[in-house]
Short mmCIF file of C-alpha atoms and ligand atoms in Angstrom, two decimals:
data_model
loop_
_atom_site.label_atom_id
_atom_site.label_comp_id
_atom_site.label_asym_id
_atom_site.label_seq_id
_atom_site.Cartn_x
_atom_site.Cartn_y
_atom_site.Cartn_z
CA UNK A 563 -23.11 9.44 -1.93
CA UNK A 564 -22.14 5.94 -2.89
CA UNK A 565 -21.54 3.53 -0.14
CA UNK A 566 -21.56 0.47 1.59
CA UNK A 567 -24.82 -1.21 2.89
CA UNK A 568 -23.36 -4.10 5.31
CA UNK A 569 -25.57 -6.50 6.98
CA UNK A 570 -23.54 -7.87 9.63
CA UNK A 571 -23.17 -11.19 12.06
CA UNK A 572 -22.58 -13.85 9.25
CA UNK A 573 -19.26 -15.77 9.76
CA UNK A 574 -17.13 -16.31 6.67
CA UNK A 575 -16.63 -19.15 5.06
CA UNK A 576 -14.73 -20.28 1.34
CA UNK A 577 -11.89 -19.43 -0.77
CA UNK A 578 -10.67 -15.89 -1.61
CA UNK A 579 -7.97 -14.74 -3.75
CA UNK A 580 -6.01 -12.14 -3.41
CA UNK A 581 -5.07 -9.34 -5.96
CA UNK A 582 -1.86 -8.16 -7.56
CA UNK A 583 -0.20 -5.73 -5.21
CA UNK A 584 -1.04 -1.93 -5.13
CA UNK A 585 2.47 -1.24 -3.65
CA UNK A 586 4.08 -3.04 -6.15
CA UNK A 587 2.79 -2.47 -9.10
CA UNK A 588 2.22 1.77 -8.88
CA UNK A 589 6.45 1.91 -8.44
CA UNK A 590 6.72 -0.80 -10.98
CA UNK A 591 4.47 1.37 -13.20
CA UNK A 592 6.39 4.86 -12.89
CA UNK A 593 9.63 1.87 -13.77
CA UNK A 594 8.03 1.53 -17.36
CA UNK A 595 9.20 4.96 -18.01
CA UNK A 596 12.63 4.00 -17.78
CA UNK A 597 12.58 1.53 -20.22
CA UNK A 598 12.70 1.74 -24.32
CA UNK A 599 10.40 -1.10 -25.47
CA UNK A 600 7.05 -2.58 -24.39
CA UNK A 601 6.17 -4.23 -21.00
CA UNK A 602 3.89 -6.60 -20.39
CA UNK A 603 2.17 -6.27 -16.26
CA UNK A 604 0.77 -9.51 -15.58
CA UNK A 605 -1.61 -9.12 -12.22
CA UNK A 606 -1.98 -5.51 -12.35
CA UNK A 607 -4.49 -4.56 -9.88
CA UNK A 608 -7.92 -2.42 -11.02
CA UNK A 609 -7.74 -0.06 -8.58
CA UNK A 610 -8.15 4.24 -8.90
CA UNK A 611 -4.67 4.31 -7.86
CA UNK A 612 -3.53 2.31 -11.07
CA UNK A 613 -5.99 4.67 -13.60
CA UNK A 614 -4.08 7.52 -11.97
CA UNK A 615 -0.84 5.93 -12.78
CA UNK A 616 -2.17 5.47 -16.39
CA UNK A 617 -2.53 9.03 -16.89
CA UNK A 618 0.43 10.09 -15.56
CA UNK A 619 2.40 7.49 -17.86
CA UNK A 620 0.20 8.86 -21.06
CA UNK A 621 0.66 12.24 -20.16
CA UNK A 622 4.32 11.75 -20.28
CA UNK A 623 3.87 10.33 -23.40
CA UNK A 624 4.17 6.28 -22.85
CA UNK A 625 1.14 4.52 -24.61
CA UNK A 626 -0.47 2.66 -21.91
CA UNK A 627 -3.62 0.24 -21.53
CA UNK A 628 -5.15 -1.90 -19.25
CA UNK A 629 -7.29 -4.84 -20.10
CA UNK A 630 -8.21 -7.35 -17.29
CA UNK A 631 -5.43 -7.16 -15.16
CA UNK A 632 -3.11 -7.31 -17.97
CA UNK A 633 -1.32 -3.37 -18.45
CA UNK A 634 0.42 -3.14 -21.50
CA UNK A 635 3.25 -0.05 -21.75
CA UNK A 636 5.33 1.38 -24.29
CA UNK A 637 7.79 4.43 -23.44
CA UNK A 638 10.24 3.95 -26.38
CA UNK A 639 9.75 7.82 -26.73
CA UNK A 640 8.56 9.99 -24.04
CA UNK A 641 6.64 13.71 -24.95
CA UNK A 642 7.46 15.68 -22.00
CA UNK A 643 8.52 15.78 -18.29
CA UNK A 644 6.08 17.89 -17.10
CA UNK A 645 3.43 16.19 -14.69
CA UNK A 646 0.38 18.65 -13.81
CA UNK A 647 -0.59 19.40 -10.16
CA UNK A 648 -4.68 17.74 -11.06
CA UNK A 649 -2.21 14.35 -11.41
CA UNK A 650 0.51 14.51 -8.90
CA UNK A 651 -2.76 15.02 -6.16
CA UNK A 652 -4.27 12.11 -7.20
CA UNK A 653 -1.71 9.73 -4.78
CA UNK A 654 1.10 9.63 -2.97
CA UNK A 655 3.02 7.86 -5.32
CA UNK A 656 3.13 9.97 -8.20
CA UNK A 657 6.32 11.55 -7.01
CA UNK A 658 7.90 8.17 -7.68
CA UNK A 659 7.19 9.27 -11.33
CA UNK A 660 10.42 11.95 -10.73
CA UNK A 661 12.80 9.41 -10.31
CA UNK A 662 11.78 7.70 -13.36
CA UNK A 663 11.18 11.12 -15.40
CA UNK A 664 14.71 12.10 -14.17
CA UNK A 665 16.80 8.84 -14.72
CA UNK A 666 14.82 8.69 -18.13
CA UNK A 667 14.73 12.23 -19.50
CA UNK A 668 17.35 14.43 -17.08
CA UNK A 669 14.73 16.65 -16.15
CA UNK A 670 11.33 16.67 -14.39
CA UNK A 671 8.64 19.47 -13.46
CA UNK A 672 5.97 18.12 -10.87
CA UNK A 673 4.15 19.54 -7.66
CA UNK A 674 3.72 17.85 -4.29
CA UNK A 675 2.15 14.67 -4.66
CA UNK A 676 -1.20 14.16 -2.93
CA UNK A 677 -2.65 11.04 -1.45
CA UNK A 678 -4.19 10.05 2.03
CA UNK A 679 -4.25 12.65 5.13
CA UNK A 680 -2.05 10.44 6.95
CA UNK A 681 0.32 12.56 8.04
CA UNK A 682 2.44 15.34 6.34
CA UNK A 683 4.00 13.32 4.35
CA UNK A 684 6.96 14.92 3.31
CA UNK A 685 9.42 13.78 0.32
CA UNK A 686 12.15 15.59 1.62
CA UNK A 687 14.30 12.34 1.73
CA UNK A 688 13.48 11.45 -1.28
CA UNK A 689 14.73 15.62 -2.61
CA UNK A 690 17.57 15.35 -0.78
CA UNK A 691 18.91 11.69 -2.13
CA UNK A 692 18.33 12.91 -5.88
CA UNK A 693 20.18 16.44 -5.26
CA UNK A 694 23.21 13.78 -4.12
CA UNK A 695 22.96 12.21 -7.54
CA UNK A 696 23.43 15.47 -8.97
CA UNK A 697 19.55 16.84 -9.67
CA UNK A 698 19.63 20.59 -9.27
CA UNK A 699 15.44 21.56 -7.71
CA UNK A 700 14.44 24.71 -7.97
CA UNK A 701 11.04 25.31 -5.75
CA UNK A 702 8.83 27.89 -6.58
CA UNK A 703 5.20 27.68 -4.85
CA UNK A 704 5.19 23.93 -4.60
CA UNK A 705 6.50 23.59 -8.34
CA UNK A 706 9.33 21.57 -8.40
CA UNK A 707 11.55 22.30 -11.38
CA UNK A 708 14.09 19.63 -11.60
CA UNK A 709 17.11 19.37 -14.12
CA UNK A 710 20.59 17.37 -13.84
CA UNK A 711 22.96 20.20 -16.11
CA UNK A 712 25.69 17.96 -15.24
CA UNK A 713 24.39 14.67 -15.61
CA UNK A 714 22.69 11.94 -13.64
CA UNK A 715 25.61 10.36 -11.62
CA UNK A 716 25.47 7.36 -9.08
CA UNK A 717 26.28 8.09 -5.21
CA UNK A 718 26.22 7.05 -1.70
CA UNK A 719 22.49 7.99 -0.42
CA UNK A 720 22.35 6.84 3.38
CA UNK A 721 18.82 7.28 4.29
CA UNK A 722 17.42 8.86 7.87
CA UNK A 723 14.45 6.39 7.82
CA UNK A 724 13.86 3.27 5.53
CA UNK A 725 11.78 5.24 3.63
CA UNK A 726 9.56 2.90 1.15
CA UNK A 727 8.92 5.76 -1.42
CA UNK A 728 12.16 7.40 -0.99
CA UNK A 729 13.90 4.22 -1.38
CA UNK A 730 12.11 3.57 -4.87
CA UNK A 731 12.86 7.08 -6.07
CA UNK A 732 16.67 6.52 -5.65
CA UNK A 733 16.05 2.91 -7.11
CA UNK A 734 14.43 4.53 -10.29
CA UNK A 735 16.87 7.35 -10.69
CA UNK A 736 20.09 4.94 -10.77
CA UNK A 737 19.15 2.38 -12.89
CA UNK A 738 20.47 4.80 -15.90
CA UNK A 739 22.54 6.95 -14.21
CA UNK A 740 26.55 7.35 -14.95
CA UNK A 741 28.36 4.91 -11.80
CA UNK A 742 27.07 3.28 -9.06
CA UNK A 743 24.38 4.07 -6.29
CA UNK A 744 24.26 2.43 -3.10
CA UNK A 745 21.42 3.29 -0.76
CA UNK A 746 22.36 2.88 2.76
CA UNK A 747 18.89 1.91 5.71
CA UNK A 748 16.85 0.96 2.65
CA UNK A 749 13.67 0.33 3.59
CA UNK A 750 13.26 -3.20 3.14
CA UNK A 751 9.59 -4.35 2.31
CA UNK A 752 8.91 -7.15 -0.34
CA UNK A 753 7.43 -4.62 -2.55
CA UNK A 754 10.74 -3.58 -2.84
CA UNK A 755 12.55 -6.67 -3.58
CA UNK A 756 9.48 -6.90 -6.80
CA UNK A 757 10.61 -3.82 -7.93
CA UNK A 758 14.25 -4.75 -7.93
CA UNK A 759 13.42 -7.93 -9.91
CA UNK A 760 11.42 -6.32 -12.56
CA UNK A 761 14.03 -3.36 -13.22
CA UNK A 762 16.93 -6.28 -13.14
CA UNK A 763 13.74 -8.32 -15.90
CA UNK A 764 14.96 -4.89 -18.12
CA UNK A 765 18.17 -5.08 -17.98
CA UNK A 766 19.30 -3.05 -14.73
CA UNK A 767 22.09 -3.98 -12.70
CA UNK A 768 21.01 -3.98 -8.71
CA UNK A 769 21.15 -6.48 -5.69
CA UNK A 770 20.79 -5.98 -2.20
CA UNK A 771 16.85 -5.69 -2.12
CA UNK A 772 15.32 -6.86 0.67
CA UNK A 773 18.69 -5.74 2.89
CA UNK A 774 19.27 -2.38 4.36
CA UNK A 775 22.03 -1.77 1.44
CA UNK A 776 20.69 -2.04 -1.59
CA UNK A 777 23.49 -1.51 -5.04
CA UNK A 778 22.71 -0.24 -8.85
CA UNK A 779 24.96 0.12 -11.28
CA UNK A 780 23.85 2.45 -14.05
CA UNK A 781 23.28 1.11 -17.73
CA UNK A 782 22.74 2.93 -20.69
CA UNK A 783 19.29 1.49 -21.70
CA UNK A 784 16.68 -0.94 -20.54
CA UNK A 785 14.42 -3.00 -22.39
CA UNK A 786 11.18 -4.28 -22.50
CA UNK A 787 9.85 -7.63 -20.44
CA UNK A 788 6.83 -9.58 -19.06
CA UNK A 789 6.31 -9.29 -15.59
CA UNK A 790 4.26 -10.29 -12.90
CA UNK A 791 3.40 -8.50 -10.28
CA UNK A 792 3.72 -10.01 -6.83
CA UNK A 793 0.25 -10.68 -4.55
CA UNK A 794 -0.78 -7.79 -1.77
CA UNK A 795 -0.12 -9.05 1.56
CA UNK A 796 -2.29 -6.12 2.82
CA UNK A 797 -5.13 -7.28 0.87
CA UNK A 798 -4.04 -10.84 2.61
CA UNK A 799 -3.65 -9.35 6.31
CA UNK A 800 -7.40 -7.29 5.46
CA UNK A 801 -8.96 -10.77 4.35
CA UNK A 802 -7.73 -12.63 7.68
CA UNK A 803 -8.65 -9.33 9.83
CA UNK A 804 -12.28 -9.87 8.74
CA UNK A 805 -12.40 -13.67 9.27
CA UNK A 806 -10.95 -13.19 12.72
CA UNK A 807 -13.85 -10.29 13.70
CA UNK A 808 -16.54 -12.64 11.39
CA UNK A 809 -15.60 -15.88 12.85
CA UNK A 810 -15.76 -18.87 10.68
CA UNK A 811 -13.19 -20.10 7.70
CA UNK A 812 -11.25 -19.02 5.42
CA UNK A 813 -8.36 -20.26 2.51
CA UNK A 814 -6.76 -16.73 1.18
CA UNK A 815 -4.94 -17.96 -1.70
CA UNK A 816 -2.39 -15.99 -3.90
CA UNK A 817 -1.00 -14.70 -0.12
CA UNK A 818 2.92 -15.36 1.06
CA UNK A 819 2.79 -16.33 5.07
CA UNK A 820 6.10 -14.91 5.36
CA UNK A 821 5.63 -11.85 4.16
CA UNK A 822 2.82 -11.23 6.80
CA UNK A 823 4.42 -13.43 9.93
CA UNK A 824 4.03 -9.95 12.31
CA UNK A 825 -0.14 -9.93 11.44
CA UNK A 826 0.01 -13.72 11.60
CA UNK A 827 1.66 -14.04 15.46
CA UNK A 828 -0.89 -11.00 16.76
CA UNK A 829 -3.92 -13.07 15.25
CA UNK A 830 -2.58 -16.47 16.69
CA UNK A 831 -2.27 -14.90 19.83
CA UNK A 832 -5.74 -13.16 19.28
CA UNK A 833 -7.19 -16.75 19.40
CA UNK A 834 -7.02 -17.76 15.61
CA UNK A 835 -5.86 -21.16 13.94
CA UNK A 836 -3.44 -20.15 10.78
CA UNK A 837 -1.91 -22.14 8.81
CA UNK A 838 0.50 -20.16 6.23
CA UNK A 839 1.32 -22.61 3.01
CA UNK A 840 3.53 -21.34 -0.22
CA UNK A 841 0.89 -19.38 -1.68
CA UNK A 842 -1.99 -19.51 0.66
CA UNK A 843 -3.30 -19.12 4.05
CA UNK A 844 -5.83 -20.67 6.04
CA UNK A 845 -7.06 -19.45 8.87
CA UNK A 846 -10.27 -20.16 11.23
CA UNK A 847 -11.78 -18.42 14.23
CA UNK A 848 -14.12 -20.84 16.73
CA UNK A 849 -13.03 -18.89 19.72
CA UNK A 850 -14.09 -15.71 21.50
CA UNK A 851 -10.88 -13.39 20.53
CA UNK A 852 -8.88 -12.74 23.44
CA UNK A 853 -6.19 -9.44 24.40
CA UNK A 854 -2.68 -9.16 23.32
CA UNK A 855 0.75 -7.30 24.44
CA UNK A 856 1.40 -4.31 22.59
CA UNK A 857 1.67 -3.93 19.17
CA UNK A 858 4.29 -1.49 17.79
CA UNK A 859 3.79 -0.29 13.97
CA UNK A 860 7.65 -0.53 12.12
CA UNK A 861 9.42 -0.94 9.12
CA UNK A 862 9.42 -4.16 7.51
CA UNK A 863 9.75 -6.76 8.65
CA UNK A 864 7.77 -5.25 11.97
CA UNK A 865 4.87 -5.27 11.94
CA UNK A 866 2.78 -3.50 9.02
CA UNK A 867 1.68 0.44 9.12
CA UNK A 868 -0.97 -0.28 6.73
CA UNK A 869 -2.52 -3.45 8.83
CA UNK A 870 -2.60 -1.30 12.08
CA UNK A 871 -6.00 -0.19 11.86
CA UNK A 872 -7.69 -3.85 10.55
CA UNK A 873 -5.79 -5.12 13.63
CA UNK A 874 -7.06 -2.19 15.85
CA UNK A 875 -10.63 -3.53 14.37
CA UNK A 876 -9.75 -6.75 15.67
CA UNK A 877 -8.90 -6.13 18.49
CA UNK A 878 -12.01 -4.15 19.83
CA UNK A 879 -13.80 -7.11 19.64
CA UNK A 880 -11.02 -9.12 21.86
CA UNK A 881 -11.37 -9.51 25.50
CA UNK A 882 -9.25 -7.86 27.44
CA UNK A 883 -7.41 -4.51 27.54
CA UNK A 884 -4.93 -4.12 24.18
CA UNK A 885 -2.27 -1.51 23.30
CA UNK A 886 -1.32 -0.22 19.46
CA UNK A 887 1.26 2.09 18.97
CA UNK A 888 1.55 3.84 15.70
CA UNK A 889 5.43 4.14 14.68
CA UNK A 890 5.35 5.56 11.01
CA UNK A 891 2.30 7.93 10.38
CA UNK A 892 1.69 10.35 12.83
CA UNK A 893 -2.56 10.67 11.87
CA UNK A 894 -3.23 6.51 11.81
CA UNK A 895 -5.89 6.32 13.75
CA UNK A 896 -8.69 7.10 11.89
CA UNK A 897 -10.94 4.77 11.35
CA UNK A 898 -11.22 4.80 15.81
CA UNK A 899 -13.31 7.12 15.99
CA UNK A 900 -15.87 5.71 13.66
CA UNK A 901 -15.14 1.87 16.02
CA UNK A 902 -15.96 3.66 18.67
CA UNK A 903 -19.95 4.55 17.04
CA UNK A 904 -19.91 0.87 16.65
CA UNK A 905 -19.90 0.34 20.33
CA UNK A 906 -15.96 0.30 20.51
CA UNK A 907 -14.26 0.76 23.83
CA UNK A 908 -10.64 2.55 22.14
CA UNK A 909 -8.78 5.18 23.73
CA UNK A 910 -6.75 7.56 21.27
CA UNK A 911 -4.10 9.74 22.42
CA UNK A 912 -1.57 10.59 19.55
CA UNK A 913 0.55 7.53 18.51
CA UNK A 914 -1.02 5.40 20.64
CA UNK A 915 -4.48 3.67 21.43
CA UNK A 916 -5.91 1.58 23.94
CA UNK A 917 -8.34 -0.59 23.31
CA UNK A 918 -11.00 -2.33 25.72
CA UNK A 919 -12.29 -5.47 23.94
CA UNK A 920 -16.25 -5.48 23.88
CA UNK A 921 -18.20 -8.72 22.50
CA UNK A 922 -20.46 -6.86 20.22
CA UNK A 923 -19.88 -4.20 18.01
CA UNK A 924 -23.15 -2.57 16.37
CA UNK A 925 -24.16 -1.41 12.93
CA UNK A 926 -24.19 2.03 12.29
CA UNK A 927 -23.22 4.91 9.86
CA UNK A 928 -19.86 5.55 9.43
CA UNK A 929 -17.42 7.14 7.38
CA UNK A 930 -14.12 6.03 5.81
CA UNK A 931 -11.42 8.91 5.55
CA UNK A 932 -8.63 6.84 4.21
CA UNK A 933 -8.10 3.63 2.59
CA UNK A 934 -7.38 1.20 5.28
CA UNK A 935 -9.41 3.28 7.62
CA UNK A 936 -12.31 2.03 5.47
CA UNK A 937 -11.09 -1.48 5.52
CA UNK A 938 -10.87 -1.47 8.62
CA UNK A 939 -14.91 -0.14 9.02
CA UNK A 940 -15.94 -2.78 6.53
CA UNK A 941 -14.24 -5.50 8.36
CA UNK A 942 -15.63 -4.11 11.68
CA UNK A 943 -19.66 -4.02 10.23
CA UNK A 944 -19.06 -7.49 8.73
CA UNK A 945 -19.16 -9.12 12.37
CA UNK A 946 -20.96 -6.41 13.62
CA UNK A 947 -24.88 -6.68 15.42
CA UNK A 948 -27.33 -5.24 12.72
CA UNK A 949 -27.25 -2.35 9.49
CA UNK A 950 -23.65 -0.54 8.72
CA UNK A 951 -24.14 2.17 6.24
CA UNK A 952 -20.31 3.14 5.33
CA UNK A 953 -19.28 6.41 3.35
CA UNK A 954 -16.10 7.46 1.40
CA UNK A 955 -15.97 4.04 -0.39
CA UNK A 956 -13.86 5.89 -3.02
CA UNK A 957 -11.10 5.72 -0.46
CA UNK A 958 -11.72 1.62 -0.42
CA UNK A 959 -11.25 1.42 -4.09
CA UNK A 960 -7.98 3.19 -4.09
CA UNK A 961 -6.57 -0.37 -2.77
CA UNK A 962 -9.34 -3.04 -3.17
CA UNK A 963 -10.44 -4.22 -6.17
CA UNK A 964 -14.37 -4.68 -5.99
CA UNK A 965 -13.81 -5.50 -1.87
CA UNK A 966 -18.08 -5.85 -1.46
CA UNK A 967 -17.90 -8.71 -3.86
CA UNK A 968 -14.69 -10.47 -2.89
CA UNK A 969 -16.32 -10.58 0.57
CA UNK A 970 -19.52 -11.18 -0.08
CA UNK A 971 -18.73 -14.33 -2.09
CA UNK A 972 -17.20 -15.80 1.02
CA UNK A 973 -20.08 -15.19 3.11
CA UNK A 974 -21.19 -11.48 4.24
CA UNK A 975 -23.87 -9.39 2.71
CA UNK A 976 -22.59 -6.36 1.74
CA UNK A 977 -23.95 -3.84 -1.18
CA UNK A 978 -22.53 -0.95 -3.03
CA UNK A 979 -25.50 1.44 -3.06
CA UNK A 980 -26.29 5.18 -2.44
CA UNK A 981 -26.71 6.09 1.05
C1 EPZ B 403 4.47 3.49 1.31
O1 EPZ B 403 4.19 4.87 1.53
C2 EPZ B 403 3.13 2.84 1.03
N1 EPZ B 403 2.53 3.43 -0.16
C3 EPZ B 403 2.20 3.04 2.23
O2 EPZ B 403 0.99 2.34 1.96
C4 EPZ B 403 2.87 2.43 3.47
O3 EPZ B 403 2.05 2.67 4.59
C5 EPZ B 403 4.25 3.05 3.67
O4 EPZ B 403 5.04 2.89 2.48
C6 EPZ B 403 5.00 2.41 4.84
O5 EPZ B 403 5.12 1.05 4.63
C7 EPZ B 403 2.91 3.01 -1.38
O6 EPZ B 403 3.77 2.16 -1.51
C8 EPZ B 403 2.22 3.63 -2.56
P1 EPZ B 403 7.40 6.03 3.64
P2 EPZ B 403 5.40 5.94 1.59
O7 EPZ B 403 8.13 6.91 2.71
O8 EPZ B 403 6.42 5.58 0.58
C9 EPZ B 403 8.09 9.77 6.52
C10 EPZ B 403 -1.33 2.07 1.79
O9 EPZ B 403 -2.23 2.08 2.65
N2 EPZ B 403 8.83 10.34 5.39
O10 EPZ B 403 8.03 4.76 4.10
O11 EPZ B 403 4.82 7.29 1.55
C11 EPZ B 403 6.60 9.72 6.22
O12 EPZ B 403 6.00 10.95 6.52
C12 EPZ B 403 -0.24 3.10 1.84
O13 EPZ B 403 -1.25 1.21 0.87
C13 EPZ B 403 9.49 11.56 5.56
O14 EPZ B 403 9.46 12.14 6.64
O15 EPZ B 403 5.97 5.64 3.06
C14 EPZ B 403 6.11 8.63 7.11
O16 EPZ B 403 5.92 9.14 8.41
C15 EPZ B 403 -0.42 4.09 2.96
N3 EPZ B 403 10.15 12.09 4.51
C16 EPZ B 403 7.28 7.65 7.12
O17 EPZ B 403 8.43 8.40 6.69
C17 EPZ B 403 10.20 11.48 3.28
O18 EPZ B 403 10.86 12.01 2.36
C18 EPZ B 403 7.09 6.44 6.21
O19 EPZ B 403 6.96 6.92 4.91
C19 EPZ B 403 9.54 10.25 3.13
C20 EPZ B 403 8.86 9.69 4.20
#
């Protein structure tokens, strides 16, 4: 299988830019079906995630294409509204694409969407907020056969959990609907807020993002823009999680400090120097990393799901006894078993770990089973004593572009390779 060949214990040093966000741009993506005219996705990130989302668009009928970060789209007229189950289990996000195939076409026929084993991951908020809006789902052996025979109206959608997904679904469905939406405990991450701008870049009427209440008022059409799409602060947090293990230096440009002031505090506190600028961070690590209070997973702006396990990673290397609780996933943990072949000391038991900082972690072979999981791994064998062979890289490259040679030009020796 392909993997990664890491030879550890060389501290980072240089510049490294961050990528267009993943969580941004796959929502903004299933957006360009709403709109009748060309877009233009400046900083779209080549990731698997993003090929999936260009099938999906082109087998809805939208002529897509992707050239160097640049995705051009054109849905001025959509085929069909019929998404096949090999598609919807290629991610999580495809079922954003119902929202977009309903506010755009009135109807929609897609299964359960697929994506990492984090968890069940249900979409029943997101079912339940569209039925409100007047979408009539018939289920039938995980087919869901969607149709609005009254027409796609706006309502009041108050939300159980500040769902990120569910939030965009409602977000997508409005912006053409008849009347006004208002979604009550949106969830209220920045990827979010860039969605928001680039549906308001084609014409839609919302505000609120970024607040719990978030408004759109329907219009009848939207039209085409240029857009760009707003940096990954989890690509950020992953970058500064592997030059606090690695030691050394690091300038992460493209990043947004305050979009990442949770990961930043827990690394300060860890024993790193960071220094958060408008579009770049710089952070260095001359000190043994030391224990810190308990970290609690949450909605934004708490601290970040999706940085839980590069901070666990961290944090087996700090002295000390440390404490992670996992809030939003219920099967987050993943990558601790692997830490623990590495020589970590980390305690699992359901939603919450406990880690026993060691000062060496050790190379050896280890296997990525979801995408920050396998971040997290990478990060780990960069600092670690000796020869990492990592599996299931194809998880990795569902979020980071080419992450071997972003790292590797700042320092540590890794090599995509059979293993
Ligand atoms: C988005 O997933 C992100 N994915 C995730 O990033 C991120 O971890 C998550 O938000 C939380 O920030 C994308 O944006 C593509 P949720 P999403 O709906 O939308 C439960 C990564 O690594 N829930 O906020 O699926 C759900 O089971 C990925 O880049 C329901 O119960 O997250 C989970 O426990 C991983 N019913 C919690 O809510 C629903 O209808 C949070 O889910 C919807 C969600």
């Amino acid at each position: 299988m392909q993997g990664f060949v890491i030879e550890g214990g060389t501290e980072l040093k240089g510049e490294i830019m961050t990528s267009g966000s993943k969580n941004a741009a796959l929502p903004i993506m299933a957006a360009c079906l709403l709109v009748n005219g060309e877009v233009r996705l400046d900083g779209c990130p080549c990731l698997s995630d993003v090929y999936s989302s260009v099938r999906i668009l082109s087998c809805l009928g939208c002529r897509c294409e992707l050239r160097g970060g640049v995705l051009t789209a054109d849905a001025k007229a959509p085929t069909s509204d019929y998404i096949p189950d090999r598609l919807m289990r290629l991610m999580r996000s495809s079922s954003l694409y119902l929202g977009a195939c309903i506010g755009r076409l009135g109807s929609c026929t897609l299964s359960y969407p697929g994506g990492c084993e984090l968890g069940a991951r249900p979409i029943d908020l997101h079912l339940a907020a569209l039925e409100k809006m007047g979408v009539h789902i018939n289920e039938s052996r995980g087919v869901l056969e969607c149709s609005c025979p009254n027409g796609l109206h706006g309502a009041g959608v108050s939300l159980s959990f500040p769902s990120v997904g569910a939030t965009e679904n409602v977000m997508l469905a409005a912006a053409l609907a008849k009347g006004e939406t208002v979604i009550y405990n949106a969830a209220r991450e920045p990827e979010i807020a860039d969605l928001a701008r680039f549906l308001r870049c084609c014409g839609a009427n919302i505000t609120g993002e970024g607040t719990s209440v978030i408004r759109i008022s329907g219009v009848k059409a939207l039209h085409g823009c240029e857009y760009k799409v707003m940096p990954d602060r989890i690509v950020a947090a992953t970058y500064l999680c592997t030059a606090a293990l690695a030691g050394g230096e690091l300038m992460v440009t493209n990043s947004r400090a305050c979009e990442l002031r949770p990961v930043i505090d827990v690394l300060c506190e860890a024993g790193c120097d960071i220094y958060g600028y408008d579009d770049r961070i710089y952070i260095s690590r001359k000190r043994p990393l030391k224990a810190v209070k308990t970290i609690r997973t949450m909605p934004y702006p708490g601290f970040p799901t999706d940085a839980q396990p590069l901070i666990t990673a961290v944090l087996a290397r700090a002295r000390g006894v440390s404490v992670v609780a996992e809030n939003i996933f219920e099967n987050r943990f993943r990558a601790n078993p692997e830490l623990v072949r590495m020589g970590a000391r980390i305690r699992t038991e359901g939603r919450i770990a406990v880690i026993e900082g060691t000062d060496r972690l050790y190379g050896a072979r280890v296997m990525a089973s979801d995408l920050r999981a396998g971040a997290a791994l990478t990060a780990a064998a960069v600092s670690a004593q000796g020869i990492t062979e990592l599996g299931g890289i194809e998880y990795i490259d569902r979020g980071y572009e080419r992450l071997e040679k972003a790292l590797s030009s700042v320092g540590a020796r890794i090599t995509r390779t059979k293993i």
